Each structure stands twice: as structure tokens, then as C-alpha cells.
PDB file of C-alpha atoms in Angstrom:
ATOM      1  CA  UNK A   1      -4.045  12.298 -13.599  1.00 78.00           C
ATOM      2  CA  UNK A   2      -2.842   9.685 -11.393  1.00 90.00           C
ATOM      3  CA  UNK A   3      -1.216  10.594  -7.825  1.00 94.00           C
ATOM      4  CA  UNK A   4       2.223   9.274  -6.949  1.00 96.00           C
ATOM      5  CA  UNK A   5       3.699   9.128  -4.062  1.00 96.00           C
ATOM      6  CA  UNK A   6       7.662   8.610  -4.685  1.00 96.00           C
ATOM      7  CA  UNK A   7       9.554   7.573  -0.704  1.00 96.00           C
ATOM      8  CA  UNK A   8      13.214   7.764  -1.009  1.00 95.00           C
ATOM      9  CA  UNK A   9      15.800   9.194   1.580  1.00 93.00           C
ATOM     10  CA  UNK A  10      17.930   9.985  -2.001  1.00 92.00           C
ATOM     11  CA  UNK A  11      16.534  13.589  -1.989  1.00 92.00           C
ATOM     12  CA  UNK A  12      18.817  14.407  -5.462  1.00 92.00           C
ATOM     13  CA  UNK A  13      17.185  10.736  -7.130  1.00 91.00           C
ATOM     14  CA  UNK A  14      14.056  11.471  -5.471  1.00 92.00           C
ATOM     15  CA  UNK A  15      13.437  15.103  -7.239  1.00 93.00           C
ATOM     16  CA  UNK A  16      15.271  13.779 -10.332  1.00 93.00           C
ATOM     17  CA  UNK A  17      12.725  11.060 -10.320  1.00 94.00           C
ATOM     18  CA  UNK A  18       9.669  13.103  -9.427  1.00 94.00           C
ATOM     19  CA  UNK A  19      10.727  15.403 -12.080  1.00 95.00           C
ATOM     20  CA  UNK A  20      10.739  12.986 -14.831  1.00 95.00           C
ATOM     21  CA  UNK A  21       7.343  11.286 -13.542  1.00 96.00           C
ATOM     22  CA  UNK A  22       5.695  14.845 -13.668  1.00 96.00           C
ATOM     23  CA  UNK A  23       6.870  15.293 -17.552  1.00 95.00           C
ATOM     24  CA  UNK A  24       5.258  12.293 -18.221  1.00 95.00           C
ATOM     25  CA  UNK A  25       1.917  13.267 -16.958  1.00 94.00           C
ATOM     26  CA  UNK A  26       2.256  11.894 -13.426  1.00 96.00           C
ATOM     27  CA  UNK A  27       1.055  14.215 -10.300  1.00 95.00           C
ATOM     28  CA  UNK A  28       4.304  13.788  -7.810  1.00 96.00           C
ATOM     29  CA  UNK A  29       4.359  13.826  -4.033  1.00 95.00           C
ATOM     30  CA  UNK A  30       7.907  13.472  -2.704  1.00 96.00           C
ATOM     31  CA  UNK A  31       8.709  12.207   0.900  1.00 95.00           C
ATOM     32  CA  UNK A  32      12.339  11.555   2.203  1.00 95.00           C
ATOM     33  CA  UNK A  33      11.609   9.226   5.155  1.00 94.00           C
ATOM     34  CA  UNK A  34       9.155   6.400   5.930  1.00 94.00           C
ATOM     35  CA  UNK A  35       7.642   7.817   9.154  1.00 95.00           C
ATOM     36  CA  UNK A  36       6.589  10.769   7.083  1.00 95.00           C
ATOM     37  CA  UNK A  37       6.053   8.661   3.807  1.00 95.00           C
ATOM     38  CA  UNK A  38       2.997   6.108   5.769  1.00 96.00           C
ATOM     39  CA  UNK A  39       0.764   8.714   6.648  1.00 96.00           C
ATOM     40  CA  UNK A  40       0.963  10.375   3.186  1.00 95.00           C
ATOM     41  CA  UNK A  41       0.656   7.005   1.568  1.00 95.00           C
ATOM     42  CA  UNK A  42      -2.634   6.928   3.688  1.00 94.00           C
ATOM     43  CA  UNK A  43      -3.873   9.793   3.246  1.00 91.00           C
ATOM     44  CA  UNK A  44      -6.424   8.776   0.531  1.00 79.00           C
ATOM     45  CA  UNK A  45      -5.196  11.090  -2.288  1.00 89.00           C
ATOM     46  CA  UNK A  46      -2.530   8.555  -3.349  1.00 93.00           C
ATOM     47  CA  UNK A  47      -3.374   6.140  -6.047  1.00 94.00           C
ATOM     48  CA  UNK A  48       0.170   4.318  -6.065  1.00 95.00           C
ATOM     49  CA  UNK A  49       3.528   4.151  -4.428  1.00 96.00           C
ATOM     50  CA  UNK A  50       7.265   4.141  -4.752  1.00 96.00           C
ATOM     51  CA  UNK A  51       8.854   3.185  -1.670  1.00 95.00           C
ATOM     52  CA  UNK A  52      12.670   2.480  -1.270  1.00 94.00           C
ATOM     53  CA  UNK A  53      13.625  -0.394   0.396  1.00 92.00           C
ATOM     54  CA  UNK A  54      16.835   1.104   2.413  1.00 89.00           C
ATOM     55  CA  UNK A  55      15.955   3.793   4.365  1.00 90.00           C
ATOM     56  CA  UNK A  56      17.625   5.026   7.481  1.00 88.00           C
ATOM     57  CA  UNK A  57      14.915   5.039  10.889  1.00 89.00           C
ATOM     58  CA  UNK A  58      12.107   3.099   9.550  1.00 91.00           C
ATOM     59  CA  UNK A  59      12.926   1.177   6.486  1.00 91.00           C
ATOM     60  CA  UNK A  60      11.097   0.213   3.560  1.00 92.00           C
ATOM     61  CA  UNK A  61       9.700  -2.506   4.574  1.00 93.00           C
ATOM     62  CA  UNK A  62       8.347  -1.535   7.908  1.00 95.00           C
ATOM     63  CA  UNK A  63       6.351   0.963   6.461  1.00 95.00           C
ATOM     64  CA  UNK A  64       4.871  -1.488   3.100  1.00 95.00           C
ATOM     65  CA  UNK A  65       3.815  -3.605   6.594  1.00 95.00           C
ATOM     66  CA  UNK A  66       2.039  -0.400   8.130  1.00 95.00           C
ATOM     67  CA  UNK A  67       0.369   0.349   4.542  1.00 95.00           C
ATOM     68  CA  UNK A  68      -0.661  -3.336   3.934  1.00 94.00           C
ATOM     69  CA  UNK A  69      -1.950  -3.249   6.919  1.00 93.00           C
ATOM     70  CA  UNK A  70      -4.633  -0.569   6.015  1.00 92.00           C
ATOM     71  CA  UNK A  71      -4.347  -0.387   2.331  1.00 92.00           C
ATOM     72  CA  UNK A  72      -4.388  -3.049  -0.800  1.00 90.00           C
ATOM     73  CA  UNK A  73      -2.864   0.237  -3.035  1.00 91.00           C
ATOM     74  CA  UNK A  74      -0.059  -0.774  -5.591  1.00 93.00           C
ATOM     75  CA  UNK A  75       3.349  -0.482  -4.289  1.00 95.00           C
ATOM     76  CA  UNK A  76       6.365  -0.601  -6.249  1.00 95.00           C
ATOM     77  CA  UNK A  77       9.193  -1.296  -4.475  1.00 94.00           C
ATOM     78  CA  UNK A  78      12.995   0.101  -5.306  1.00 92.00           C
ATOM     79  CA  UNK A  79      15.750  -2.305  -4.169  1.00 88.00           C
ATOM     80  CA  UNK A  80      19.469  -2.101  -4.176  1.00 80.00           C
ATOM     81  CA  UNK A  81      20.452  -4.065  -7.551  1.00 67.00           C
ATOM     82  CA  UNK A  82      20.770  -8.077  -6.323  1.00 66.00           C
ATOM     83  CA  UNK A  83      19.456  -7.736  -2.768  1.00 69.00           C
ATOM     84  CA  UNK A  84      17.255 -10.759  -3.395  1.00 78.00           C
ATOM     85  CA  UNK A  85      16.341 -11.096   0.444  1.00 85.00           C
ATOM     86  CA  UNK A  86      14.934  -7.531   1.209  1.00 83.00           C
ATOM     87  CA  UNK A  87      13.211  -7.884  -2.333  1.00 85.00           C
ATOM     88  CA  UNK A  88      11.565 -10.951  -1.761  1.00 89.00           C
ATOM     89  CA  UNK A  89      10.471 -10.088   1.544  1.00 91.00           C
ATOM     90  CA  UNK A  90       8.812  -7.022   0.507  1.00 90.00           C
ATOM     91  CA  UNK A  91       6.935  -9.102  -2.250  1.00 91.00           C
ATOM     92  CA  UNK A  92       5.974 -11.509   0.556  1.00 92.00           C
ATOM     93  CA  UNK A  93       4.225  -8.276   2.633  1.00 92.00           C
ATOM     94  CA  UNK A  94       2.452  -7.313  -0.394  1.00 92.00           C
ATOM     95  CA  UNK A  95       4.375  -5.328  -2.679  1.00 94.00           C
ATOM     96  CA  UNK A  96       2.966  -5.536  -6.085  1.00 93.00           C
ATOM     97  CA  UNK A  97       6.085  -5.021  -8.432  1.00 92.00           C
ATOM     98  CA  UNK A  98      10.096  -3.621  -7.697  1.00 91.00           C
ATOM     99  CA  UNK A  99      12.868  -2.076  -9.362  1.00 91.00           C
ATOM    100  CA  UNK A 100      16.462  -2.469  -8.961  1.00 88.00           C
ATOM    101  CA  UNK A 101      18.045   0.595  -8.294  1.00 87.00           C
ATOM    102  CA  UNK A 102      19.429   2.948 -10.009  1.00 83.00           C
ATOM    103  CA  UNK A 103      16.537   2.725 -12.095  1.00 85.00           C
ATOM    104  CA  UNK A 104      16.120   3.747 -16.001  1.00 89.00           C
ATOM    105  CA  UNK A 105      13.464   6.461 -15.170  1.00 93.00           C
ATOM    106  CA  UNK A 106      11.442   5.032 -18.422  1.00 93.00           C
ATOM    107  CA  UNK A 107      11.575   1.825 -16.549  1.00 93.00           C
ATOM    108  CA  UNK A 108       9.761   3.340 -13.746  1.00 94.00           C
ATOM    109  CA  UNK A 109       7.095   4.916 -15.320  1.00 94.00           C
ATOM    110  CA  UNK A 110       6.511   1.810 -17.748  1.00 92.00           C
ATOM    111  CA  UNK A 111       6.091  -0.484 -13.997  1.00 91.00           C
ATOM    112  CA  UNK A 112       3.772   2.110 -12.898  1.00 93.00           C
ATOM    113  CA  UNK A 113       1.641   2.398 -15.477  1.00 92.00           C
ATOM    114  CA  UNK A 114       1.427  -1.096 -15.757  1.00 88.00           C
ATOM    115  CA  UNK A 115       0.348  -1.773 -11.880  1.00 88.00           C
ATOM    116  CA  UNK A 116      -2.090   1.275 -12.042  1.00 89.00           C
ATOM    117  CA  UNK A 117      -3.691  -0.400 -15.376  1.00 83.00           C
ATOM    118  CA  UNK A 118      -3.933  -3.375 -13.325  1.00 78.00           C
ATOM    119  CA  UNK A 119      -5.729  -1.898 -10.567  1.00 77.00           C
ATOM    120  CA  UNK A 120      -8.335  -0.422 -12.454  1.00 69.00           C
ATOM    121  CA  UNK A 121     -11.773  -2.165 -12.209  1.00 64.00           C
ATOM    122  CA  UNK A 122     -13.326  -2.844 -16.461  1.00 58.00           C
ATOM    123  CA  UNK A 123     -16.436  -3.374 -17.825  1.00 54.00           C
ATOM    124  CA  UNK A 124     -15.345  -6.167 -19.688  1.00 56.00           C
ATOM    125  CA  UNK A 125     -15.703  -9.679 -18.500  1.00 61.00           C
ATOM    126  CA  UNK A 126     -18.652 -10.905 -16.479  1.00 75.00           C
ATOM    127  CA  UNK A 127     -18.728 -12.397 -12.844  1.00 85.00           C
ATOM    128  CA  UNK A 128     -16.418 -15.487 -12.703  1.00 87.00           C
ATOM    129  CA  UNK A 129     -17.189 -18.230 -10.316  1.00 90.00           C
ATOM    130  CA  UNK A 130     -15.690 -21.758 -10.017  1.00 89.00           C
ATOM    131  CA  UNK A 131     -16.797 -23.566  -7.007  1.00 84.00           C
ATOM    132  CA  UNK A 132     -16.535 -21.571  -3.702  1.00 88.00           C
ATOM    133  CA  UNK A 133     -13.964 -18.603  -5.421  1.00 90.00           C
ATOM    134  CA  UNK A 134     -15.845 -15.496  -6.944  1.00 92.00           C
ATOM    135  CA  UNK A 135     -14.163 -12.813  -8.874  1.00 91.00           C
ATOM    136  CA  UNK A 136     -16.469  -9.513 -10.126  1.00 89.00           C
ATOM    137  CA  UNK A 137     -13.771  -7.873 -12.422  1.00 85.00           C
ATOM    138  CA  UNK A 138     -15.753  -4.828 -13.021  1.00 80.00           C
ATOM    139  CA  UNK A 139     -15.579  -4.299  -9.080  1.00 82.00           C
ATOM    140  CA  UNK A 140     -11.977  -5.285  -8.732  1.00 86.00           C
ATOM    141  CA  UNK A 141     -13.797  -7.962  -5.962  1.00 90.00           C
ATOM    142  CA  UNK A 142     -12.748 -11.485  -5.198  1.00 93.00           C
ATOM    143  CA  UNK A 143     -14.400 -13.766  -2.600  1.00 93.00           C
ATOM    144  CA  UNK A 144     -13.850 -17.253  -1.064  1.00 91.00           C
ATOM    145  CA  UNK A 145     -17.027 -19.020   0.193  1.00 88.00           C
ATOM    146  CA  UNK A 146     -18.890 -15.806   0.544  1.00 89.00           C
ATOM    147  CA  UNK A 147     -16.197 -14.145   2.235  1.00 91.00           C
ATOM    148  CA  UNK A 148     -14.137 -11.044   0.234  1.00 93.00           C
ATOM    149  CA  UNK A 149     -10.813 -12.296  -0.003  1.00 93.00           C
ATOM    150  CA  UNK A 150      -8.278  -8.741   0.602  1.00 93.00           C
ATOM    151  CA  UNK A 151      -5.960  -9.284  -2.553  1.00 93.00           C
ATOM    152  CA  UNK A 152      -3.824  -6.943  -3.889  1.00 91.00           C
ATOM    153  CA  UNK A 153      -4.206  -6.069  -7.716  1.00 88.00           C
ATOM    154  CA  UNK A 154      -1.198  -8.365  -8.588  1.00 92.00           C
ATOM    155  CA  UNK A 155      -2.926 -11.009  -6.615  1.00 94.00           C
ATOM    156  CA  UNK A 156      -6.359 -10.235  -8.385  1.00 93.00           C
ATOM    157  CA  UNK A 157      -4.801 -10.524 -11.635  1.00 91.00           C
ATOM    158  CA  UNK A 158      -3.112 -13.824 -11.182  1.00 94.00           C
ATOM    159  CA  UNK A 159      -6.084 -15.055  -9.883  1.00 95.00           C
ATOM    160  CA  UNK A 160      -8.097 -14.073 -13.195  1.00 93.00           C
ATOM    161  CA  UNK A 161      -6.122 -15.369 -15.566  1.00 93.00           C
ATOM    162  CA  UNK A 162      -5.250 -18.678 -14.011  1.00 95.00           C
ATOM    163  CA  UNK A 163      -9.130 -19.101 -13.102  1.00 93.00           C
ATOM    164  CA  UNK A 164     -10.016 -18.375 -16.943  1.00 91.00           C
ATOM    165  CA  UNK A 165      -7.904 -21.365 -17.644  1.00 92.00           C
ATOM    166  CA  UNK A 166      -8.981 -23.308 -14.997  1.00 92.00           C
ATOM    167  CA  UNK A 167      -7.587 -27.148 -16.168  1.00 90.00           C
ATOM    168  CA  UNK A 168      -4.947 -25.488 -18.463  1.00 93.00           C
ATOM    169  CA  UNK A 169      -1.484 -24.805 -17.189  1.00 95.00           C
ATOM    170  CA  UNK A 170      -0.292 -21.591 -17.038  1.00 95.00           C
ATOM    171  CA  UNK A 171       3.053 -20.644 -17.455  1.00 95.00           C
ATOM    172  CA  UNK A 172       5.201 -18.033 -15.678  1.00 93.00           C
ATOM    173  CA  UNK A 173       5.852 -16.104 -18.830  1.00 93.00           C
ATOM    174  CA  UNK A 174       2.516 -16.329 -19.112  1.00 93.00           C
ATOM    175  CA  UNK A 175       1.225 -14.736 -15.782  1.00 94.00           C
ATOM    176  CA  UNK A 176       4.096 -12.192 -15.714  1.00 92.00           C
ATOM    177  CA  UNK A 177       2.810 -10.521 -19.166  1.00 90.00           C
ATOM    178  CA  UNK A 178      -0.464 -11.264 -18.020  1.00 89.00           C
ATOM    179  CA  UNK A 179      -0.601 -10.278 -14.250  1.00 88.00           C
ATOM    180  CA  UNK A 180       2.624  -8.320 -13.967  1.00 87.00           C
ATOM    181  CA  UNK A 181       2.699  -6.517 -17.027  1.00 84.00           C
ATOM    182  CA  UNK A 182       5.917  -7.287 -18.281  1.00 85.00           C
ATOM    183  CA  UNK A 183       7.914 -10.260 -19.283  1.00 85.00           C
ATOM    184  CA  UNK A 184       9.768 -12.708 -16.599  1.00 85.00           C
ATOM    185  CA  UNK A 185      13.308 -11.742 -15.967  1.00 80.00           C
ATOM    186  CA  UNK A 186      16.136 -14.355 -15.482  1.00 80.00           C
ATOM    187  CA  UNK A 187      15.767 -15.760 -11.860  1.00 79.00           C
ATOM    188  CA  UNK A 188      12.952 -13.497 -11.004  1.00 82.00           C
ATOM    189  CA  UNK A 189      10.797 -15.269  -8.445  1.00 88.00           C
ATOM    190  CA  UNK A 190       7.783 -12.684  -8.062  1.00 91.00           C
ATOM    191  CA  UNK A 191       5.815 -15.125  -9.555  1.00 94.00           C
ATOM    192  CA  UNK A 192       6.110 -17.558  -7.340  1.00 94.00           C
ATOM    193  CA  UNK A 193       5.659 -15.594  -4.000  1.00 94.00           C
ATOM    194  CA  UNK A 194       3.036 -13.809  -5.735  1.00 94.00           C
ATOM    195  CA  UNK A 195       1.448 -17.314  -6.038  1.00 95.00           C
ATOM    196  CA  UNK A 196       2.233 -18.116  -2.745  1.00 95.00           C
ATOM    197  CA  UNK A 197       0.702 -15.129  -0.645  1.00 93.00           C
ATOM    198  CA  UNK A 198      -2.756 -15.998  -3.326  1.00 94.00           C
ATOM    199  CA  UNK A 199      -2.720 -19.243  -2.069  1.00 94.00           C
ATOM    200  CA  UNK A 200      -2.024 -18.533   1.981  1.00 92.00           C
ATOM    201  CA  UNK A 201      -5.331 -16.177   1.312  1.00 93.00           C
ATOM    202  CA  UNK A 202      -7.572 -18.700  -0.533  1.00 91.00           C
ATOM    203  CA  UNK A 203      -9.260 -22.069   1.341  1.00 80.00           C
ATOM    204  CA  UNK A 204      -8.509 -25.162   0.692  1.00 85.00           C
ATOM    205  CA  UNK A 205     -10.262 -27.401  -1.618  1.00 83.00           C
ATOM    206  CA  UNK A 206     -12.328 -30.009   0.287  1.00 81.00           C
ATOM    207  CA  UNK A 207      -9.339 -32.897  -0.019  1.00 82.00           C
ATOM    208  CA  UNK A 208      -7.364 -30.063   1.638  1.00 83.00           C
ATOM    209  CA  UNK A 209      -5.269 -29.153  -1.217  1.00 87.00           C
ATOM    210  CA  UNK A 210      -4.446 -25.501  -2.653  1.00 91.00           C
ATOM    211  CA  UNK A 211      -6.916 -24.993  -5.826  1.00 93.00           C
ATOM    212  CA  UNK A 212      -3.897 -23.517  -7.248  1.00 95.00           C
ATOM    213  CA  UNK A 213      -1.299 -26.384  -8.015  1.00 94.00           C
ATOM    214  CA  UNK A 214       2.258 -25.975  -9.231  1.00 94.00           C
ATOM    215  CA  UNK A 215       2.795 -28.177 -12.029  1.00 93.00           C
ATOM    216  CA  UNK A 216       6.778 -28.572 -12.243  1.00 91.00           C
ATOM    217  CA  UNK A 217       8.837 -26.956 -15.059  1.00 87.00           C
ATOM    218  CA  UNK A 218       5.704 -25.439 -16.820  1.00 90.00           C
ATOM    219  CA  UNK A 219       3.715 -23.546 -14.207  1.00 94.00           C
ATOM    220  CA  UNK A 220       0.540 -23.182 -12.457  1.00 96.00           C
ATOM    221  CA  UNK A 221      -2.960 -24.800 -13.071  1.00 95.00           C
ATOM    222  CA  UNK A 222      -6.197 -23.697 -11.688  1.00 94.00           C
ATOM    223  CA  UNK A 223      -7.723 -26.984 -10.375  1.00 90.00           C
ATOM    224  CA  UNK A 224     -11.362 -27.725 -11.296  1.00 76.00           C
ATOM    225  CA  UNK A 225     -13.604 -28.303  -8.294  1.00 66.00           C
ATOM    226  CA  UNK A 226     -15.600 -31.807  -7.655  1.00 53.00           C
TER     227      UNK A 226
END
């Protein structure tokens, strides 16, 4: 049974919520605040969390910083329904996935059992290596040059499929089925700042360009390495 820790100063959503996760097989732990919701994220007997964005004291986002900081576990983020700023922002400090609230509650347990999936190492497919990037799937590991590379499960995933196609453009739809776990909304851009935090944590290639390159109106290409 997987652990979820559900943040959200809502205390009427947040039980309704908890409730409904709990019927569907979920364990629940409920915080109302971030200063109390970062330690129990922390903790170690948390295996995902659901953080609102707008808090009052610390917000949302200050306390995804404080768990990134220590802590590649998914995070699902809930936003206030077209807030693209604080919802991009929270992508770019390592959220995995959000929600717009208020949330269908099926929604929310589809999202999380998509990003736990994700973050689960397999026994299927071998070591991958192209060039200087490793990726053990069965370990959930990813290096660059030797080094271990500190990616999120979204990040990991992105990284997999676009190196299995490495010379073949892949397209958003694509990696959001793929990586995400569901299918690219209409102006949803967690793709691409997805993309972008992989690429500020891989090296460059040695002609100093990203291995990942944008290829415009299609998608994203793996580059082969010379």
C-alpha cells in the first residue's frame, strides 16, 4: 500500500480528499500547513506527495524547494485553475505532475498512480548507455560521465524514452503518454520545462550543445554522439 502524504490548508477538501484516496486503496497522511507538511514529507515513510500551491505562512512552493532539496520523491502539485506562473514555477523546482484545483478526485488518484508507476525501478530493459549518459532502469539510476545525475522520476522517464530513440524525434504527445502518463493538454508546457530542468542537469556534448535538441513543431530528438 502506497503512503500519501496530501498538504492542503483546505481542511474540509483535504479530509474529503484523503477520504476518497483511502477507498481507493491509498494509506493517507493529512497535513494543513507547509511547516508541518516538510518534515512529514521527510520523514521516510512517504512514498509520494500532494502539496497545494497556496498556502498561508509557507507556501507551496517554499516547501517543494525544502523537499527537492533533500528528496527526488514524486510531487504532485495542486494549483488554482489557470495560475500558469505558480504552476510553472513549481515544475521548474521539481514537481513531477499538477492538478488544477478543484480537482475530480478520480483525476487525482489516476495522476498518482501514474507518477508512483513511474517511480518504480523494473526488471525489464537492460543498462542503456549512449556516449557519456548511463541509465540502469532496474535501479531507477542515471549518470553523466560517471557521475549520478539527481533526476526526478519524470526526468528519468523522459530521459528513457527519448534515449531509446536516440536520432528519432520525439513528440510531445509522445513523451507526455510516455513520461507523464497521460496525454498533453491544450497549452500545457510541462513538457517543455520538464525538458529544460533534464537538460540544465546533463553536460554538454563536446561541440557544447545540449544532447537533447528541440526540433521545432514536432519535438525533441536525442542526438547521437561522435
Amino acid at each position: 500500500m502506497n503512503r500519501v502524504l496530501l498538504v492542503d490548508d483546505d481542511v474540509e477538501l483535504c479530509e474529503m480528499l484523503g477520504e476518497y484516496l483511502s477507498a481507493e486503496g491509498f494509506d493517507v497522511l493529512l497535513r494543513h500547513d507547509a511547516e508541518s507538511g516538510v518534515p512529514a514529507a521527510l520523514g521516510g515513510d512517504v512514498d509520494a506527495v500532494v502539496l497545494d500551491i497556496m498556502m498561508p505562512g509557507q507556501s507551496g512552493l517554499e516547501a517543494l524547494r525544502e523537499i527537492r532539496q533533500q528528496s527526488l520523491m514524486p510531487v504532485l502539485m495542486l494549483t488554482a485553475k489557470g495560475d500558469d506562473v505558480d504552476r510553472i514555477v513549481g515544475l521548474e523546482l521539481g514537481a513531477d505532475d499538477y492538478l488544477p484545483k478543484p480537482c475530480n478526485p478520480r483525476e487525482l488518484v489516476a495522476r498518482l498512480r501514474a507518477v508512483l508507476r513511474r517511480s518504480v525501478p523494473t526488471k525489464l530493459g537492460e543498462e542503456l548507455s549512449i556516449g557519456p549518459a548511463t541509465l540502469r532502469p532496474a535501479e531507477r539510476l542515471a549518470e553523466w560521465a560517471g557521475e549520478a545525475l539527481p533526476l526526478t522520476s519524470t526526468e528519468f522517464n523522459l530521459l528513457e524514452v527519448l534515449m531509446r530513440n536516440v536520432g528519432h524525434v520525439v513528440s510531445k504527445d509522445e513523451l507526455s503518454e510516455r513520461a507523464l502518463g497521460h496525454p498533453l493538454a491544450r497549452y500545457d508546457r510541462s513538457v517543455d520545462v520538464h525538458i529544460s530542468n533534464l537538460r540544465r542537469k546533463l553536460g554538454n556534448l563536446d561541440d557544447g550543445r545540449s544532447p537533447i535538441q528541440t526540433v521545432r513543431g514536432l519535438g525533441y530528438q536525442y542526438v547521437e554522439h561522435r
